[in-house]
Amino acid sequence: MKRTISFFLTGWLLLAAGAAFAQSALQQAEESYRQGKFSNALGVYEEELKNRPNDPFLYYNIGNCYFKMGSKGLAAANYYRAFKLAPRDADIRHNLSLALAAGGEKLVPAGMPGALHKAFFALSYEELKGLFFLLLWLCCTLGSVWLVKRKFGRVLALFAVTFVLCGGWMWWRHTLETEPLAVVAAPSAEIRSGPGTNFPASASAAQGHLLLVLDEKDSWFEVIVKSQGLKGWVEKNAVERI
């Protein structure tokens, strides 16, 4: 018994020490950021990201560092990662819109009201999945009650309709979540007709432009520039996958 208590006490102390160290490192990063030492802060945030890869505010802070350092494309990529994890956060949404606008892009698609876009992203994808399976469980439970006792039929119908609507919402969000996006990280990326410098460049995409990745070959991506509809091949080292 004593060994068990000692084991758990040691584990708790190690976790507490690790949390304290992480907090100290983040405070150091924040201080570096306030002093304008953006590169130092970036290094701390990226190191901490290895331990917390799903922390939206680490991506947000990394995006802030890149934005201050003039790398609008890398800033947009990290804000986008943060947005996927915490789409309701007003600061993340604002900074993502700002970074995309710097590259000629828009967060809200043309013709869509801003309020509708916010409602569509009112829940994170993981929260939406949780809601979907909760509604599924409720529908199954109420369906069982209705089959046995012929009660709660209207309630069952209401939940069934809500479940179908939620399913459509989740399917649409899944399509967006799995969309193979990238952003131009270099000052510009030449769009060529084939995967190689021997193919002619028909256009270029400025830093910050969003790309839909269609295919890849060696050190090249076949992409579509989302805002312009241009299709072609760009070098991998000119873009950042999201």
XYZ file of N, CA and C in Angstrom:
726
model
N 0.825 -1.204 0.000
C 0.000 0.000 0.000
C 0.865 1.262 0.000
N 1.908 1.255 0.850
C 2.790 2.406 0.918
C 3.494 2.649 -0.405
N 3.880 1.533 -1.080
C 4.546 1.680 -2.381
C 3.608 2.313 -3.401
N 2.326 1.905 -3.344
C 1.348 2.460 -4.283
C 1.175 3.952 -4.059
N 1.056 4.349 -2.789
C 0.897 5.763 -2.466
C 2.130 6.549 -2.910
N 3.305 5.966 -2.656
C 4.548 6.617 -3.043
C 4.634 6.779 -4.556
N 4.175 5.762 -5.289
C 4.210 5.801 -6.758
C 3.334 6.929 -7.281
N 2.095 7.007 -6.760
C 1.186 8.045 -7.233
C 1.643 9.436 -6.802
N 2.223 9.540 -5.614
C 2.731 10.818 -5.149
C 3.879 11.302 -6.027
N 4.768 10.366 -6.394
C 5.888 10.713 -7.269
C 5.383 11.156 -8.641
N 4.392 10.419 -9.148
C 3.826 10.780 -10.450
C 3.177 12.149 -10.424
N 2.464 12.438 -9.326
C 1.806 13.740 -9.208
C 2.830 14.864 -9.143
N 3.905 14.630 -8.391
C 4.957 15.645 -8.264
C 5.638 15.905 -9.606
N 5.856 14.819 -10.375
C 6.474 14.987 -11.689
C 5.571 15.776 -12.634
N 4.262 15.466 -12.589
C 3.317 16.204 -13.427
C 3.265 17.673 -13.026
N 3.255 17.918 -11.715
C 3.208 19.303 -11.232
C 4.468 20.058 -11.634
N 5.623 19.374 -11.524
C 6.889 20.009 -11.908
C 6.907 20.312 -13.406
N 6.392 19.361 -14.203
C 6.340 19.574 -15.647
C 5.437 20.737 -16.021
N 4.271 20.822 -15.343
C 3.346 21.919 -15.612
C 3.960 23.263 -15.231
N 4.658 23.280 -14.089
C 5.299 24.517 -13.637
C 6.387 24.954 -14.611
N 7.152 23.978 -15.121
C 8.214 24.293 -16.084
C 7.620 24.847 -17.373
N 6.520 24.215 -17.835
C 5.875 24.673 -19.065
C 5.335 26.087 -18.893
N 4.737 26.344 -17.721
C 4.199 27.673 -17.462
C 5.310 28.711 -17.432
N 6.432 28.344 -16.818
C 7.576 29.252 -16.767
C 8.096 29.553 -18.168
N 8.156 28.516 -19.014
C 8.630 28.703 -20.384
C 7.686 29.617 -21.166
N 6.379 29.439 -20.970
C 5.419 30.273 -21.683
C 5.479 31.720 -21.206
N 5.684 31.903 -19.921
C 5.838 33.262 -19.408
C 7.075 33.932 -20.000
N 8.139 33.135 -20.137
C 9.370 33.643 -20.761
C 9.107 34.029 -22.212
N 8.322 33.191 -22.915
C 7.996 33.479 -24.310
C 7.168 34.763 -24.420
N 6.198 34.924 -23.523
C 5.370 36.128 -23.540
C 6.209 37.377 -23.287
N 7.154 37.262 -22.365
C 8.031 38.393 -22.072
C 8.907 38.722 -23.279
N 9.424 37.683 -23.946
C 10.227 37.901 -25.148
C 9.400 38.588 -26.228
N 8.136 38.161 -26.357
C 7.252 38.757 -27.369
C 7.014 40.235 -27.071
N 6.770 40.564 -25.793
C 6.545 41.962 -25.421
C 7.779 42.823 -25.679
N 8.945 42.220 -25.561
C 10.194 42.951 -25.794
C 10.565 43.025 -27.276
N 9.740 42.419 -28.117
C 10.019 42.446 -29.553
C 10.983 41.374 -30.015
N 11.285 40.417 -29.119
C 12.180 39.309 -29.481
C 11.324 38.157 -30.006
N 10.764 38.369 -31.175
C 9.775 37.437 -31.714
C 10.374 36.079 -32.049
N 11.606 36.055 -32.516
C 12.255 34.791 -32.854
C 12.445 33.924 -31.607
N 12.827 34.554 -30.483
C 12.997 33.811 -29.227
C 11.673 33.242 -28.751
N 10.633 34.065 -28.802
C 9.306 33.607 -28.380
C 8.822 32.465 -29.266
N 9.054 32.591 -30.564
C 8.639 31.559 -31.516
C 9.276 30.212 -31.180
N 10.570 30.228 -30.862
C 11.266 28.986 -30.533
C 10.655 28.286 -29.325
N 10.268 29.072 -28.309
C 9.660 28.487 -27.104
C 8.292 27.904 -27.430
N 7.483 28.650 -28.166
C 6.136 28.174 -28.511
C 6.200 26.901 -29.360
N 7.094 26.856 -30.314
C 7.199 25.677 -31.180
C 7.719 24.473 -30.401
N 8.587 24.693 -29.436
C 9.068 23.597 -28.596
C 7.937 23.072 -27.712
N 7.147 23.988 -27.170
C 6.026 23.579 -26.314
C 4.949 22.861 -27.121
N 4.847 23.184 -28.406
C 3.856 22.552 -29.274
C 4.086 21.047 -29.398
N 5.315 20.600 -29.216
C 5.612 19.166 -29.274
C 4.890 18.412 -28.157
N 4.686 19.074 -27.023
C 4.000 18.452 -25.899
C 2.489 18.663 -25.954
N 2.064 19.725 -26.635
C 0.627 20.032 -26.713
C 0.249 20.347 -28.159
N 0.223 19.319 -28.992
C -0.007 19.551 -30.428
C -1.422 19.992 -30.779
N -2.361 19.911 -29.832
C -3.736 20.307 -30.115
C -4.147 21.549 -29.334
N -3.175 22.351 -28.942
C -3.466 23.577 -28.210
C -3.632 24.723 -29.204
N -4.859 25.232 -29.384
C -5.066 26.278 -30.399
C -4.331 27.571 -30.087
N -4.106 27.844 -28.792
C -3.497 29.124 -28.430
C -1.989 29.110 -28.633
N -1.384 27.942 -28.678
C 0.015 27.864 -29.079
C 0.141 28.198 -30.571
N -0.751 27.630 -31.375
C -0.740 27.968 -32.806
C -1.012 29.461 -33.001
N -1.919 30.006 -32.209
C -2.245 31.432 -32.292
C -1.020 32.277 -31.978
N -0.312 31.924 -30.910
C 0.888 32.683 -30.531
C 2.001 32.530 -31.572
N 2.127 31.330 -32.126
C 3.108 31.118 -33.201
C 2.754 31.992 -34.406
N 1.465 32.038 -34.729
C 1.018 32.903 -35.819
C 1.333 34.363 -35.565
N 1.147 34.803 -34.313
C 1.465 36.193 -33.959
C 2.946 36.492 -34.178
N 3.797 35.543 -33.772
C 5.248 35.740 -33.951
C 5.597 35.854 -35.427
N 5.070 34.943 -36.242
C 5.366 34.994 -37.675
C 4.846 36.287 -38.300
N 3.655 36.721 -37.857
C 3.079 37.949 -38.415
C 3.969 39.141 -38.111
N 4.462 39.209 -36.880
C 5.338 40.316 -36.490
C 6.674 40.250 -37.229
N 7.097 39.036 -37.595
C 8.368 38.861 -38.299
C 8.213 39.054 -39.807
N 6.989 39.335 -40.255
C 6.761 39.606 -41.668
C 6.426 38.396 -42.512
N 6.284 37.206 -41.876
C 5.951 35.986 -42.625
C 4.439 35.784 -42.587
N 3.736 36.537 -43.415
C 2.270 36.513 -43.384
C 1.710 35.143 -43.767
N 2.402 34.431 -44.666
C 1.924 33.108 -45.069
C 1.977 32.109 -43.931
N 3.117 32.050 -43.231
C 3.244 31.137 -42.096
C 2.319 31.549 -40.964
N 2.099 32.855 -40.816
C 1.148 33.334 -39.813
C -0.251 32.823 -40.132
N -0.658 32.949 -41.394
C -1.987 32.500 -41.806
C -2.151 30.994 -41.587
N -1.114 30.216 -41.893
C -1.183 28.762 -41.717
C -1.427 28.403 -40.255
N -0.728 29.074 -39.349
C -0.875 28.763 -37.926
C -2.175 29.303 -37.348
N -2.616 30.462 -37.808
C -3.930 30.951 -37.388
C -5.025 29.996 -37.859
N -4.845 29.450 -39.061
C -5.848 28.523 -39.606
C -5.905 27.249 -38.753
N -4.728 26.767 -38.317
C -4.688 25.588 -37.444
C -5.384 25.884 -36.121
N -5.153 27.086 -35.601
C -5.810 27.490 -34.354
C -7.319 27.591 -34.551
N -7.735 28.137 -35.698
C -9.159 28.305 -35.991
C -9.883 26.972 -36.054
N -9.244 25.966 -36.619
C -9.868 24.646 -36.686
C -10.138 24.070 -35.297
N -9.252 24.363 -34.351
C -9.390 23.824 -32.994
C -10.297 24.680 -32.120
N -10.320 25.982 -32.354
C -11.122 26.889 -31.519
C -11.797 27.936 -32.406
N -12.775 27.539 -33.214
C -13.363 28.463 -34.193
C -14.186 29.592 -33.577
N -14.590 29.466 -32.299
C -15.396 30.520 -31.670
C -14.540 31.661 -31.112
N -13.252 31.439 -30.970
C -12.406 32.448 -30.363
C -12.309 33.679 -31.273
N -12.710 34.833 -30.726
C -12.779 36.062 -31.531
C -11.395 36.536 -31.972
N -10.388 36.397 -31.098
C -9.038 36.855 -31.452
C -8.445 36.013 -32.570
N -8.639 34.697 -32.480
C -8.130 33.805 -33.527
C -8.804 34.132 -34.858
N -10.114 34.301 -34.814
C -10.855 34.597 -36.038
C -10.406 35.932 -36.647
N -10.231 36.938 -35.794
C -9.819 38.257 -36.281
C -8.436 38.207 -36.914
N -7.484 37.566 -36.231
C -6.117 37.531 -36.761
C -6.012 36.690 -38.018
N -6.797 35.611 -38.096
C -6.812 34.804 -39.318
C -7.344 35.639 -40.478
N -8.425 36.366 -40.253
C -8.985 37.220 -41.305
C -7.969 38.262 -41.747
N -7.237 38.829 -40.775
C -6.233 39.850 -41.074
C -5.097 39.277 -41.908
N -4.600 38.092 -41.521
C -3.493 37.467 -42.246
C -3.912 37.061 -43.654
N -5.116 36.536 -43.784
C -5.594 36.151 -45.111
C -5.785 37.379 -45.998
N -6.299 38.454 -45.409
C -6.515 39.681 -46.183
C -5.203 40.248 -46.700
N -4.122 40.058 -45.923
C -2.805 40.539 -46.360
C -2.354 39.821 -47.620
N -2.867 38.606 -47.842
C -2.522 37.854 -49.043
C -3.606 37.883 -50.095
N -4.615 38.750 -49.900
C -5.686 38.857 -50.882
C -6.765 37.804 -50.748
N -6.830 37.151 -49.595
C -7.828 36.113 -49.368
C -8.880 36.598 -48.371
N -9.975 35.850 -48.288
C -11.037 36.154 -47.329
C -11.403 34.894 -46.562
N -11.634 35.060 -45.249
C -12.075 33.930 -44.443
C -13.516 33.574 -44.774
N -14.363 34.578 -44.891
C -15.782 34.368 -45.211
C -15.945 34.363 -46.721
N -16.456 33.266 -47.294
C -16.627 33.201 -48.752
C -17.523 34.329 -49.267
N -17.265 34.768 -50.469
C -18.054 35.838 -51.079
C -19.527 35.428 -51.153
N -20.391 36.322 -50.745
C -21.831 36.061 -50.791
C -22.401 35.441 -49.535
N -21.554 34.993 -48.621
C -22.045 34.396 -47.373
C -22.056 35.459 -46.277
N -23.190 35.652 -45.601
C -23.226 36.605 -44.482
C -22.268 36.190 -43.368
N -21.630 37.171 -42.753
C -20.672 36.880 -41.690
C -21.307 36.131 -40.529
N -22.560 36.479 -40.197
C -23.247 35.817 -39.083
C -23.471 34.339 -39.388
N -23.778 34.019 -40.650
C -23.990 32.623 -41.029
C -22.683 31.845 -40.944
N -21.586 32.479 -41.349
C -20.284 31.819 -41.270
C -19.914 31.534 -39.819
N -20.185 32.492 -38.923
C -19.916 32.283 -37.500
C -20.771 31.158 -36.936
N -22.035 31.108 -37.350
C -22.929 30.047 -36.875
C -22.465 28.680 -37.371
N -21.987 28.641 -38.603
C -21.523 27.381 -39.182
C -20.323 26.843 -38.411
N -19.500 27.768 -37.894
C -18.320 27.367 -37.125
C -18.520 27.622 -35.619
N -19.770 27.562 -35.181
C -20.058 27.786 -33.761
C -19.471 26.685 -32.887
N -19.322 25.505 -33.451
C -18.730 24.378 -32.729
C -17.471 23.923 -33.454
N -16.504 23.446 -32.695
C -15.353 22.812 -33.326
C -15.808 21.486 -33.927
N -15.002 20.925 -34.793
C -15.385 19.668 -35.438
C -15.551 18.552 -34.406
N -14.685 18.525 -33.390
C -14.787 17.499 -32.352
C -16.053 17.678 -31.526
N -16.416 18.930 -31.226
C -17.661 19.197 -30.498
C -18.861 18.785 -31.332
N -18.793 19.053 -32.617
C -19.894 18.692 -33.508
C -20.067 17.181 -33.576
N -18.962 16.451 -33.612
C -19.052 14.985 -33.594
C -19.700 14.498 -32.303
N -19.348 15.124 -31.170
C -19.941 14.754 -29.897
C -21.440 14.987 -29.900
N -21.873 16.131 -30.451
C -23.303 16.424 -30.552
C -24.013 15.419 -31.442
N -23.382 15.054 -32.548
C -23.973 14.098 -33.487
C -24.229 12.754 -32.810
N -23.245 12.235 -32.073
C -23.407 10.935 -31.441
C -24.351 11.001 -30.243
N -24.441 12.169 -29.583
C -25.427 12.334 -28.516
C -26.833 12.273 -29.082
N -27.050 12.956 -30.206
C -28.365 12.918 -30.852
C -28.692 11.514 -31.352
N -27.694 10.803 -31.844
C -27.901 9.426 -32.278
C -28.358 8.565 -31.108
N -27.703 8.729 -29.954
C -28.074 7.946 -28.764
C -29.486 8.289 -28.319
N -29.845 9.582 -28.334
C -31.184 9.992 -27.928
C -32.239 9.433 -28.874
N -31.963 9.463 -30.160
C -32.906 8.926 -31.144
C -33.109 7.425 -30.952
N -32.021 6.714 -30.704
C -32.134 5.265 -30.474
C -32.917 4.966 -29.204
N -32.658 5.730 -28.145
C -33.355 5.527 -26.870
C -34.845 5.830 -27.014
N -35.155 6.991 -27.597
C -36.560 7.356 -27.776
C -37.261 6.416 -28.751
N -36.539 5.959 -29.765
C -37.116 4.998 -30.700
C -37.479 3.694 -30.018
N -36.636 3.246 -29.109
C -36.923 2.020 -28.353
C -38.158 2.195 -27.482
N -38.257 3.358 -26.828
C -39.428 3.642 -25.988
C -40.689 3.679 -26.836
N -40.597 4.323 -27.999
C -41.769 4.417 -28.868
C -42.208 3.051 -29.367
N -41.274 2.183 -29.707
C -41.622 0.851 -30.202
C -42.311 0.002 -29.139
N -41.884 0.178 -27.893
C -42.435 -0.641 -26.805
C -43.725 -0.048 -26.256
N -43.730 1.283 -26.007
C -44.869 1.900 -25.311
C -45.678 2.861 -26.166
N -45.235 3.101 -27.389
C -45.895 4.049 -28.280
C -46.039 5.432 -27.626
N -44.947 5.892 -26.983
C -44.914 7.205 -26.346
C -43.776 8.039 -26.935
N -43.914 9.343 -26.760
C -42.878 10.306 -27.170
C -42.633 10.304 -28.679
N -43.674 10.027 -29.447
C -43.515 10.002 -30.903
C -43.132 11.351 -31.471
N -43.761 12.426 -30.992
C -43.448 13.758 -31.509
C -42.034 14.183 -31.121
N -41.668 13.866 -29.896
C -40.318 14.188 -29.447
C -39.289 13.426 -30.288
N -39.602 12.155 -30.560
C -38.710 11.347 -31.391
C -38.570 11.960 -32.784
N -39.684 12.421 -33.356
C -39.642 13.023 -34.685
C -38.793 14.292 -34.681
N -38.942 15.099 -33.619
C -38.157 16.325 -33.514
C -36.667 16.020 -33.425
N -36.306 15.039 -32.593
C -34.894 14.678 -32.459
C -34.366 14.041 -33.743
N -35.226 13.300 -34.444
C -34.796 12.662 -35.693
C -34.457 13.718 -36.747
N -35.315 14.748 -36.841
C -35.050 15.829 -37.794
C -33.764 16.565 -37.418
N -33.603 16.842 -36.122
C -32.390 17.519 -35.645
C -31.153 16.679 -35.933
N -31.283 15.364 -35.765
C -30.172 14.454 -36.024
C -29.762 14.489 -37.495
N -30.761 14.499 -38.381
C -30.466 14.545 -39.822
C -29.783 15.857 -40.190
N -30.283 16.967 -39.646
C -29.667 18.269 -39.918
C -28.239 18.321 -39.381
N -28.040 17.782 -38.185
C -26.703 17.755 -37.599
C -25.776 16.876 -38.431
N -26.325 15.779 -38.968
C -25.524 14.907 -39.823
C -25.057 15.623 -41.083
N -25.952 16.419 -41.679
C -25.564 17.193 -42.853
C -24.519 18.243 -42.527
N -24.691 18.884 -41.374
C -23.713 19.875 -40.898
C -22.347 19.232 -40.692
N -22.351 18.067 -40.044
C -21.086 17.397 -39.775
C -20.418 16.929 -41.067
N -21.225 16.451 -42.011
C -20.658 15.997 -43.291
C -19.976 17.162 -44.012
N -20.628 18.330 -44.001
C -20.056 19.506 -44.659
C -18.772 19.935 -43.968
N -18.804 19.935 -42.631
C -17.607 20.313 -41.885
C -16.482 19.299 -42.089
N -16.840 18.018 -42.181
C -15.824 16.982 -42.426
C -15.148 17.225 -43.778
N -15.943 17.627 -44.766
C -15.387 17.921 -46.087
C -14.362 19.052 -45.998
N -14.675 20.071 -45.208
C -13.754 21.194 -45.050
C -12.538 20.817 -44.202
N -12.777 20.005 -43.149
C -11.686 19.609 -42.262
C -10.631 18.773 -42.986
N -11.079 17.958 -43.913
C -10.163 17.058 -44.615
C -9.667 17.638 -45.939
N -10.074 18.881 -46.239
C -9.626 19.527 -47.468
C -8.122 19.747 -47.393
N -7.357 19.273 -48.390
C -5.891 19.396 -48.345
C -5.422 20.806 -48.695
N -5.390 21.668 -47.675
C -5.044 23.064 -47.902
C -3.560 23.330 -47.672
N -3.084 24.365 -48.314
C -1.736 24.878 -48.088
C -1.799 26.388 -48.268
N -0.755 27.070 -47.846
C -0.689 28.518 -48.006
C 0.694 28.871 -48.552
N 0.745 29.875 -49.404
C 2.029 30.312 -49.949
C 2.833 30.956 -48.822
N 3.986 30.375 -48.514
C 4.833 30.868 -47.422
C 5.978 31.733 -47.944
N 6.403 31.485 -49.158
C 7.468 32.287 -49.773
C 6.892 33.638 -50.216
N 7.737 34.627 -50.508
C 7.216 35.910 -50.999
C 6.273 35.738 -52.182
N 6.542 34.759 -53.017
C 5.634 34.408 -54.117
C 5.965 32.999 -54.582
N 5.001 32.370 -55.219
C 5.202 31.017 -55.735
C 4.811 30.994 -57.207
N 5.749 30.583 -58.039
C 5.461 30.489 -59.472
C 4.591 29.271 -59.739
N 3.572 29.477 -60.543
C 2.661 28.396 -60.913
C 3.040 27.924 -62.312
N 3.523 26.702 -62.385
C 4.018 26.166 -63.651
C 3.055 25.122 -64.209
N 3.205 24.854 -65.478
C 2.310 23.917 -66.160
C 2.640 22.465 -65.852
N 3.782 22.219 -65.230
C 4.185 20.861 -64.887
C 5.122 20.864 -63.700
N 5.435 19.679 -63.169
C 6.262 19.574 -61.962
C 7.760 19.672 -62.240
N 8.221 20.874 -62.566
C 9.644 21.068 -62.827
C 9.911 22.468 -63.352
N 11.135 22.939 -63.135
C 11.480 24.286 -63.598
C 11.592 24.366 -65.119
N 11.599 23.210 -65.775
C 11.648 23.212 -67.238
C 10.280 23.503 -67.848
N 9.238 23.479 -67.016
C 7.899 23.829 -67.501
C 7.691 25.340 -67.340
N 6.989 25.964 -68.267
C 6.814 27.424 -68.194
C 5.904 27.838 -67.038
N 6.190 29.012 -66.484
C 5.362 29.583 -65.424
C 4.287 30.455 -66.058
N 3.050 30.148 -65.759
C 1.931 30.885 -66.350
C 1.455 32.018 -65.450
N 1.756 31.924 -64.145
C 1.317 32.953 -63.202
C 2.106 32.775 -61.909
N 1.810 33.611 -60.941
C 2.419 33.458 -59.622
C 1.384 33.793 -58.560
N 1.558 33.206 -57.371
C 0.657 33.463 -56.248
C 1.458 34.127 -55.139
N 0.938 35.231 -54.613
C 1.650 35.981 -53.583
C 1.560 35.269 -52.238
N 2.451 35.671 -51.348
C 2.484 35.126 -49.993
C 1.115 35.286 -49.318
N 0.674 34.215 -48.686
C -0.599 34.249 -47.973
C -1.769 33.674 -48.735
N -1.605 33.411 -50.040
C -2.706 32.847 -50.811
C -2.963 31.398 -50.390
N -4.238 31.050 -50.318
C -4.631 29.681 -49.989
C -4.614 28.818 -51.244
N -4.119 27.597 -51.072
C -4.026 26.645 -52.177
C -4.734 25.348 -51.807
N -5.383 24.755 -52.792
C -5.957 23.427 -52.632
C -5.003 22.443 -53.301
N -4.446 21.534 -52.525
C -3.460 20.586 -53.048
C -4.177 19.409 -53.706
N -3.907 19.189 -54.968
C -4.542 18.113 -55.736
C -3.673 16.868 -55.833
N -2.362 17.080 -55.985
C -1.452 15.959 -56.214
C -0.035 16.411 -55.841
N 0.878 15.477 -55.803
C 2.269 15.827 -55.562
C 3.188 14.892 -56.338
N 4.317 15.410 -56.729
C 5.309 14.621 -57.447
C 6.689 15.174 -57.122
N 7.514 14.328 -56.547
C 8.856 14.736 -56.129
C 8.763 15.967 -55.227
N 9.362 17.075 -55.632
C 9.365 18.278 -54.788
C 8.331 19.302 -55.249
N 7.228 18.793 -55.863
C 6.227 19.700 -56.417
C 4.820 19.302 -55.969
N 3.956 20.312 -55.819
C 2.525 20.116 -55.552
C 1.730 20.613 -56.756
N 0.721 19.839 -57.146
C -0.266 20.354 -58.088
C -1.360 21.029 -57.266
N -1.665 22.276 -57.569
C -2.570 23.043 -56.719
C -3.573 23.839 -57.548
N -4.587 24.310 -56.819
C -5.504 25.327 -57.336
C -5.440 26.506 -56.375
N -5.203 27.701 -56.891
C -5.253 28.908 -56.067
C -6.728 29.219 -55.833
N -7.189 29.083 -54.608
C -8.619 29.106 -54.332
C -9.301 30.397 -54.752
N -8.672 31.530 -54.488
C -9.327 32.804 -54.770
C -9.323 33.165 -56.246
N -8.438 32.531 -57.029
C -8.301 32.895 -58.433
C -8.671 31.764 -59.393
N -8.766 30.551 -58.873
C -9.102 29.427 -59.739
C -7.963 28.964 -60.612
N -6.746 29.483 -60.399
C -5.594 29.078 -61.200
C -5.150 27.673 -60.811
N -4.771 26.887 -61.799
C -4.326 25.517 -61.551
C -2.934 25.325 -62.126
N -2.078 24.641 -61.384
C -0.725 24.396 -61.870
C 0.117 23.737 -60.789
N 1.423 23.793 -60.982
C 2.358 23.138 -60.071
C 3.247 24.184 -59.391
N 3.460 24.015 -58.088
C 4.342 24.915 -57.331
C 5.354 24.058 -56.560
N 6.498 24.660 -56.255
C 7.502 23.953 -55.474
C 7.045 23.807 -54.019
N 7.319 22.633 -53.443
C 6.879 22.369 -52.080
C 7.479 23.348 -51.079
N 8.748 23.727 -51.303
C 9.398 24.600 -50.326
C 8.874 26.029 -50.369
N 7.946 26.318 -51.276
C 7.355 27.658 -51.351
C 6.033 27.739 -50.595
N 5.545 26.592 -50.129
C 4.238 26.571 -49.475
C 4.317 25.859 -48.129
N 3.286 26.067 -47.316
C 3.164 25.424 -46.017
C 1.835 24.680 -45.964
N 1.894 23.370 -45.745
C 0.662 22.600 -45.620
C -0.049 22.960 -44.313
N -1.362 22.990 -44.349
C -2.146 23.292 -43.145
C -2.686 21.991 -42.569
